[in-house]
Each structure stands twice: as C-alpha cells, then as structure tokens.
Amino acid sequence: MSFKRKDLLEIGALSPEEISLLLDAAEPFREIGGREIKKVPALRGKTVVNLFCEPSTRTRTSFELAAKRLSADVVTVSPSSSSAAKGETLLDTARTIESMRADILVIRHSSAGAAETMAGRVGLSVINAGDGRHEHPTQALLDLLTIRDRKGRLRDLRVAIVGDVAHSRVARSDIHALTKMGAEVRVVGPPTMMPPGLHRLGAEVRHRLDEALEGVDVIIMLRLQLERQERSLFPSIREYVRLYGLTAERVRRAAPDVLVMHPGPVNRGVELAPDVADSAAAVILDQVENGVAVRMGLMYLLAQGQGA
Amino acid sequence: MTHKETILIKGGRVLNPGRWDGVADVLIEDGRIVAVEPGLHKKIRAAARIIDAGGLVVCPGLVDAHVHFREPGFEYKETIATGGAAAVAGGFTSVCCMPNTRPVNDSRAVTEFMLAQAAAARKARVFPIGAITKGSRGEELAEIGELCDAGCVAVSDDGVPVMDSLVMRRAMEYASAFHLPVIDHCEDCRLSIGGAMHEGAVSTELGLPGIPRAAEEVMVARNLVLAELTGARLHLPHVSTAGAVRMIREARARGLPVTAEAAPHHFSLTDDAVRSYNTQAKMNPPLRAEADVRAVREGLRDDTIDMVATDHAPHASQEKQLEFDAAPFGVVGLETALPLTLALVEEGVLTLEQALAKLTTAPARAFRLPHGTLEPGVDADVTVFDPNATWVVDPARLHSRSRNTPFAGWTMKGRVVATLVGGEVVYENEGTEGWIPDDERLPPIPD
C-alpha cells in the first residue's frame, strides 16, 4: 500500500490504514538517527520549503533535520508577519513558492485552515506543521509512534489529554488519531478550556484530574499558554497547578506502566512537576526523536507519490 | 418633469401583497401605477410599450432594508451605481444603505452625497440609514434630527453594535421624536471577541474561534428591554439564532413595536458551509446550526420575522482570499435573495404572497417608504419574474462589483425578467445577459 494523498493537512481526514502506513514509514528512519553518517539519498534533488509564519523552534528544526537527512535541499522562511499584514494573500505566497519549483511545502501558520487553503490551489505537496488551533498532524503521528513503540499497540489503551483543549491543535490531532486507532480518549481540564462538541470527536470530557487519571495507560499533558490567564480561562497559575498540574502522587493513580507525554516546551512546575518530567515514565525526549523519523517517513511517502 | 412612456404589463399573475392576487394587466403612465385590472389591454389604445407577462409574476418592486453599498470610501468593493445594478438585477427597486462608509454617514453631507450618487446612477432608489453615534464610535449621538431631514429613514451603527446601554437608551429616546426606527447589530463584542464563525461542534473541529449564540441573544434581550423602556421603534437586523427568534416572538406578543429581518443565507445554510475554510461563508452574525435555521424559518412563517433583507456586504476577492480568521465578514446577496426566498415557498414554509410581502410591503411599512405596493397613484416600481425559470449562480456574472457569494454553483429557481423604477425599465433579462440556462452551466469559478 502506498500513501495516495498529495498533502498531509489533518489527521481528521485520514483512515486508520493511512495512519498505520505513516507510522510504519517512520520506523526505518529511526535507525538513521543513530548512525555516524545521518543521511540517505531518498530526496536528493528535491526541494523542501519550510514556511513558518509563527514562532517555532522545535518543529521547525525537526522538519529541517528530517529533510536534510533525506538529502533534500531545504529553505526555511520565517516571515515576521502574516500575509495579511504584508498585503500578500496566502494564495499568492503559495503560488510564488510553487513557481520556484519546490516539491514540498511545510507550513506553520497561526490561522486555522491556512495549510488547507494553500494545498487546494497548488500542485506541490503541503504538510501542515500546525495551523491555528486546528491540527498539528505530525505531532499526533510522533505521539502515536512513541506510544506504539512502548506499549506495542494503540487499540484499547486509555489515554488522558490534560489542559487547554480549546486552544490546542495538538489535542485535536491526538484525539482524532487515537480514537481512529481504537484508543479510548478522555480530555481533562476546566470547562473554560473545553470547546463544545468534543464528544462528536469521540472524546469523553472530564473536569477533575484525580478521577480522570484512574487506570490510564498514557497521560498527554498540554502546554499551558500562560498569557491565556488574561482571558479569564483560569484564575491563577497557582490554582491551575493545584487542580491540573501532574504530580508524582497523581501519576500513581494511573496504570503502573503509564507513559507521561508532552508536546513541549514544558513549563516545569506548571503542567509537570519537575520530578515527573524527569521520571522514567516521561517519554518526552523519545517524542522529539520520533518526530524527526515521522517527518522523514512522511516526506519520503509524499515524494514517492509525486514520482508516480 | 419629463413625460415618461406609457407601459402596459400584460397578462401576468399580479401579486400585490394583501391587496390583489390574480391575472391582470398593470398600466403605467407618467411613471406611476394607473390601474391594475384584468383585460386592460383591450381598453388601452396607445401603450408605447407592452411587456408580455404571460406565465410570469408581477409584483411591487422589492425593498431591501439592509445593504452595504460601500460608497463613499470603499468604492473598490461596491459603488452606489454597481450596487444599484445588482439590486435591480435581483428585482430590488429600493434599498436602505447602511452608514458604515468612510466617512461614516453621520452627517447631512454624506447622506446627500449618497442620494445624489443614486440619482445619477438611475438604478434602484436609495434610502440612507444614518449613524446612531458620531463616527459610529458608540459614544456621542450623531445629529439624528438633521440626518432625518436629509433623508435618512432609520439610524444604525451597523457592523458595530452600540455596546454602551446608556447611549442606546438615549438614542432610542431621541430617535423616537422623529419616528425613526433604531437598528442595532446585536452582538456583545466581549462575548464574540476573536470569533470567526458560529461556536459549536464545527468550530471545534475546524479549530476556528467561535461566536456563541449568546453574543447575539444578550444584545437582542437588552435592546428589547430598552425598547420597552423608551417606547422606541426597534428594528432587529439579520436574526440568526433560535433564542433571538423566541425573544422577539414574546416581545411582539406583548405588543412591542419591534420589527425583525432574516437574511437568506441564515435560512438557507448552516455552519457546515464553512468547512474547508470557505471564506465565502463567513459573515456576521455567522451561519448557525440546523436548529437555528429551523427557528428562523419558523419565525418567518409565523411573522415573528417581518421581512427578508440581504445584508448585502460586498468584499473584494483579495480580501476574501486571506486566511479564514483574517478575511472580512460579509456576503453579497441582492441577486440571489428572491430565488432563495421563493425556495421557502417551494418547501411549504411560506405562501407566495407571504414571501413577497416580506420582500415588499413589510420592509416598506417598517421604514415608512411610499413603495412596495402596486396601488394606483404610487411610483411604478415593479418587478416581473419567472417563478419557474432555473439558473446557476456564476459569481463572474453577478452585477455587483464583488463576487463573494456562498451560493456559487447553486441552481436557483426564480428569475427576474424585468425591473421598473418609477415607470422606467432599469433592468431587463432577455434570457441571455447575466444568466445562462441550466443545461449550459459552467463549473463554478474558484473565488
């Protein structure tokens, strides 16, 4: 089976088979990261443009490394403002990049739908590296790869996603990916951070962390955007930590071999108590390592499809 | 005054809501309706022009209580001339123009400029709506008395709600001296902050910031309470939620002098139309959920909602090609409103007479316009349409300067054949210009 899509825009549109394919494609590339010469010629002669219209260090670096290890030529562009502020439409930006004969466009943008809008109007492959609060599909893939690696399966796992689901693209992609693969997802946070209709995505909504963690196999902590406090989403960091911070004591409520995950960067002492972040249960650095492999596998599949 | 030609509209189904429904001839002399009677053509010896309306519907020229013609200030989106052309192509002969121009229509000068541009364009009649507050800043009252003298038919800070309840109270009290309706775009801007579409399951899925129903309903409730306090004539535009319909129904049952309008997109589409981040489906208030669409239709059916108004809001293609959250709110509507309202007749929600009343007599009455009727003696504003003709919406063929319709590619039933303003034919569809037959449809043009 090959990946039939031109783009990767959202997990929500993928079938379980497609998700499995993307995870499987990452496997062989994990080994390359451990080699002395971390390079294969799979994308030699291809051009990858990373268009990061929003500040990002780890995702941008991960995509850049992935493309370079595949021997692609990589250009990273980080416009300081949105196309609207510059007076250029997103469509014109996409067409400009296409005219430079790029093969893959990786886009990170603060507006939901930015990647989809571009993808529909250009021939090159578009990878959504995070669009507003919509989706961050490669994050979900690297999360699933990490879980599958440690647990040997995804089906029937109980997963808690904790934090500001309303403003999180990671949460949306993870909910789609996990439920499609047969895991049971509960989302936990104050009602101010729970958008309407989550049950339609297959997630169960909980407000009390202690109860929600009972027996779970995986805990995914979302990064708290500290500036959100101004919009009355929560009264204080102190109260948020008291109610939703993951402590060692709370981890003990979960299954004995629970995995603690976080998309990074971690606010130590907020989402995660420092001892939890450094514990054996935390697989945060595995996630980062798997991120490069997932992105290599994805670009490899997309480039293969282009040749067909 | 120049002598205008005598016109006989022959053999159509004349529907003058509340007055007449049957096959008749309409005689127009000197720009006025002279008679509406069956068999007039046998008595008339010299009509300069005969319009054969056999199989067609002849009704008063349509009246739209809510359009944005963008002039002065945003002529790249629409002018009074291009908006007027779109209006008459859609069968509208009178339109009420919102004041969110640049400068804002908060003065006699802007009002008179609009009226002069409309007179020069010789398309639809334009009735300006003046601002409630200076610059529509929501702080100090505009000179409403002078706006009234200059020809404004209502006041509104449309687009920007009057958030300060004391200012709104004073506006209602003050405007009542001139019998001017006060129109408030009902939106609590704190509740809707940052919102780009209806808040619900679809916004959650798309990751777009939502505008809750409550943002509209809180302000509908406030305005109804203030209307009761002040006795002012309140008009509620573009009602989009079930809760708003319910509150208006209750207020009207108690006899409050409140009128309300619904926009065709709000009774034809749900927030599902936003999927794939379609900026052509972005407007404010946003497309709501299925239950709201049903409630708006029920409100129209039981006359809680008096009228259909388009909220025609043209925007240039480069503006609608922005990211969804950055793109402006608004859709054009003048050229699709009649068939979309007729679809409610087809679906059994409204009778044809009721549908046409909501496009003619109801808005004319609410804004005290001497139009929207075919009574002998009035200006001959007449729309002739074929209720059975179908056509496909091709944005490139719209008469508006802008193309931002959410109905691209839709097959519409009901087509304007001729539009008369003051006894002059200002639009005529020979079956070619502007429209294409169903079987020759082109694929919709992306944007």
Coordinates of C-alpha atoms in Angstrom, one line a residue, chain B residues 116-299:
Chain B
A116 CA -27.0 62.3 -5.4
Q117 CA -25.0 59.3 -6.5
A118 CA -28.2 57.2 -6.5
A119 CA -30.0 59.8 -8.6
A120 CA -27.1 59.8 -11.1
A121 CA -26.9 56.0 -11.3
R122 CA -30.7 55.8 -12.2
K123 CA -30.9 52.2 -10.9
A124 CA -32.5 51.4 -7.5
R125 CA -33.9 54.0 -5.1
V126 CA -31.5 54.5 -2.2
F127 CA -32.7 55.3 1.3
P128 CA -29.7 56.0 3.5
I129 CA -29.6 54.9 7.1
G130 CA -27.8 57.4 9.3
A131 CA -25.4 56.6 12.1
I132 CA -26.6 56.4 15.7
T133 CA -23.4 57.9 17.1
K134 CA -20.8 60.2 15.7
G135 CA -18.4 58.2 13.6
S136 CA -20.3 55.1 14.8
R137 CA -17.9 55.2 17.8
G138 CA -20.7 54.4 20.2
E139 CA -20.1 57.5 22.3
E140 CA -22.0 60.6 21.4
L141 CA -25.2 60.7 19.4
A142 CA -25.0 61.8 15.8
E143 CA -27.2 64.7 14.7
I144 CA -30.1 62.4 14.2
G145 CA -32.6 65.3 13.6
E146 CA -30.5 66.6 10.7
L147 CA -30.0 63.1 9.3
C148 CA -33.8 62.7 9.3
D149 CA -34.3 66.0 7.5
A150 CA -31.6 65.0 4.9
G151 CA -33.5 61.8 4.1
C152 CA -32.3 59.1 6.4
V153 CA -35.1 56.5 7.1
A154 CA -33.6 54.9 10.2
V155 CA -30.5 55.0 12.3
S156 CA -27.9 52.3 13.0
D157 CA -24.2 51.9 13.8
D158 CA -24.5 48.6 11.8
G159 CA -21.4 46.5 11.9
V160 CA -20.5 48.0 15.3
P161 CA -23.1 47.4 18.0
V162 CA -23.8 50.2 20.4
M163 CA -22.3 48.5 23.4
D164 CA -23.0 51.3 25.9
S165 CA -26.5 50.7 27.1
L166 CA -27.0 54.3 28.2
V167 CA -26.0 55.6 24.8
M168 CA -28.5 53.1 23.3
R169 CA -31.2 54.3 25.7
R170 CA -30.7 57.9 24.7
A171 CA -30.5 57.0 21.0
M172 CA -33.9 55.3 21.2
E173 CA -35.5 58.1 23.2
Y174 CA -34.1 60.7 20.9
A175 CA -34.9 59.0 17.6
S176 CA -38.5 58.4 18.7
A177 CA -39.1 62.2 18.3
F178 CA -38.5 61.7 14.6
H179 CA -40.4 58.3 14.4
L180 CA -37.1 56.8 13.1
P181 CA -36.5 53.1 13.7
V182 CA -33.4 52.3 15.6
I183 CA -31.4 49.3 14.2
D184 CA -28.8 47.6 16.3
H185 CA -26.4 45.0 15.1
C186 CA -27.0 42.7 18.1
E187 CA -23.6 41.4 19.2
D188 CA -21.9 41.6 22.6
C189 CA -18.4 42.2 21.4
R190 CA -16.9 40.8 24.5
L191 CA -18.6 37.5 24.1
S192 CA -17.7 37.3 20.4
I193 CA -14.1 38.5 20.8
G194 CA -11.9 37.0 18.2
G195 CA -14.7 34.9 16.8
A196 CA -14.7 33.9 13.2
M197 CA -17.7 31.5 12.9
H198 CA -20.6 30.1 14.9
E199 CA -19.4 28.4 18.1
G200 CA -20.3 24.8 18.0
A201 CA -19.1 21.3 17.0
V202 CA -18.0 22.5 13.6
S203 CA -15.9 25.4 15.0
T204 CA -14.3 22.9 17.5
E205 CA -13.4 20.6 14.7
L206 CA -12.1 23.3 12.4
G207 CA -10.2 25.0 15.3
L208 CA -11.7 28.3 14.5
P209 CA -12.6 30.7 17.3
G210 CA -16.3 30.7 17.8
I211 CA -19.1 33.3 18.2
P212 CA -21.6 31.9 20.6
R213 CA -25.4 32.4 20.1
A214 CA -25.3 34.3 23.4
A215 CA -23.3 37.1 21.8
E216 CA -26.4 37.9 19.7
E217 CA -29.1 37.0 22.2
V218 CA -27.7 39.0 25.1
M219 CA -28.0 42.1 22.9
V220 CA -31.4 41.2 21.5
A221 CA -32.6 40.9 25.1
R222 CA -31.1 44.3 26.1
N223 CA -32.5 46.0 23.1
L224 CA -36.0 44.7 23.6
V225 CA -35.8 45.8 27.2
L226 CA -34.7 49.3 26.2
A227 CA -37.3 49.5 23.5
E228 CA -39.9 48.7 26.2
L229 CA -38.4 51.4 28.4
T230 CA -38.3 54.1 25.8
G231 CA -41.2 53.2 23.5
A232 CA -38.9 53.5 20.5
R233 CA -39.3 51.7 17.2
L234 CA -36.7 49.0 17.3
H235 CA -35.7 47.0 14.3
L236 CA -33.5 43.9 14.7
P237 CA -31.4 43.0 11.7
H238 CA -30.2 39.6 10.5
V239 CA -31.7 37.5 13.2
S240 CA -29.7 34.2 13.3
T241 CA -30.4 32.3 16.5
A242 CA -33.4 30.3 17.8
G243 CA -33.1 32.2 21.1
A244 CA -33.4 35.6 19.4
V245 CA -36.5 34.4 17.4
R246 CA -38.1 33.3 20.7
M247 CA -37.4 36.6 22.4
I248 CA -38.7 38.6 19.5
R249 CA -41.9 36.5 19.3
E250 CA -42.5 37.1 23.0
A251 CA -41.9 40.8 22.7
R252 CA -44.3 41.1 19.8
A253 CA -46.9 39.1 21.5
R254 CA -46.8 41.7 24.2
G255 CA -47.3 44.4 21.6
L256 CA -43.8 46.0 21.5
P257 CA -43.3 47.9 18.2
V258 CA -40.4 45.7 17.1
T259 CA -39.7 44.6 13.6
A260 CA -37.1 42.0 12.5
E261 CA -35.4 40.7 9.4
A262 CA -33.7 37.5 8.4
A263 CA -31.1 37.2 5.7
P264 CA -31.4 34.5 3.0
H265 CA -28.1 32.9 4.0
H266 CA -29.3 32.4 7.5
F267 CA -32.4 30.4 6.4
S268 CA -30.5 28.6 3.6
L269 CA -27.2 27.5 5.0
T270 CA -25.7 26.1 8.2
D271 CA -22.2 26.4 9.7
D272 CA -21.4 23.2 7.7
A273 CA -20.8 25.6 4.7
V274 CA -17.7 26.9 6.5
R275 CA -16.0 23.5 6.2
S276 CA -12.8 23.6 4.0
Y277 CA -12.4 27.1 5.4
N278 CA -14.7 28.7 2.8
T279 CA -14.3 32.4 3.4
Q280 CA -17.4 33.0 1.2
A281 CA -19.4 31.5 4.0
K282 CA -18.0 34.0 6.6
M283 CA -20.4 36.7 7.7
N284 CA -21.6 38.2 10.9
P285 CA -23.8 37.0 12.5
P286 CA -22.3 33.7 11.4
L287 CA -24.1 30.8 9.8
R288 CA -25.6 28.8 12.7
A289 CA -26.7 25.3 13.4
E290 CA -29.6 23.3 11.9
A291 CA -31.9 24.1 14.9
D292 CA -31.3 27.9 14.4
V293 CA -32.1 27.6 10.7
R294 CA -35.3 25.9 11.5
A295 CA -36.2 28.5 14.1
V296 CA -35.5 31.4 11.6
R297 CA -37.8 29.7 9.1
E298 CA -40.5 29.2 11.7
G299 CA -40.1 32.9 12.7

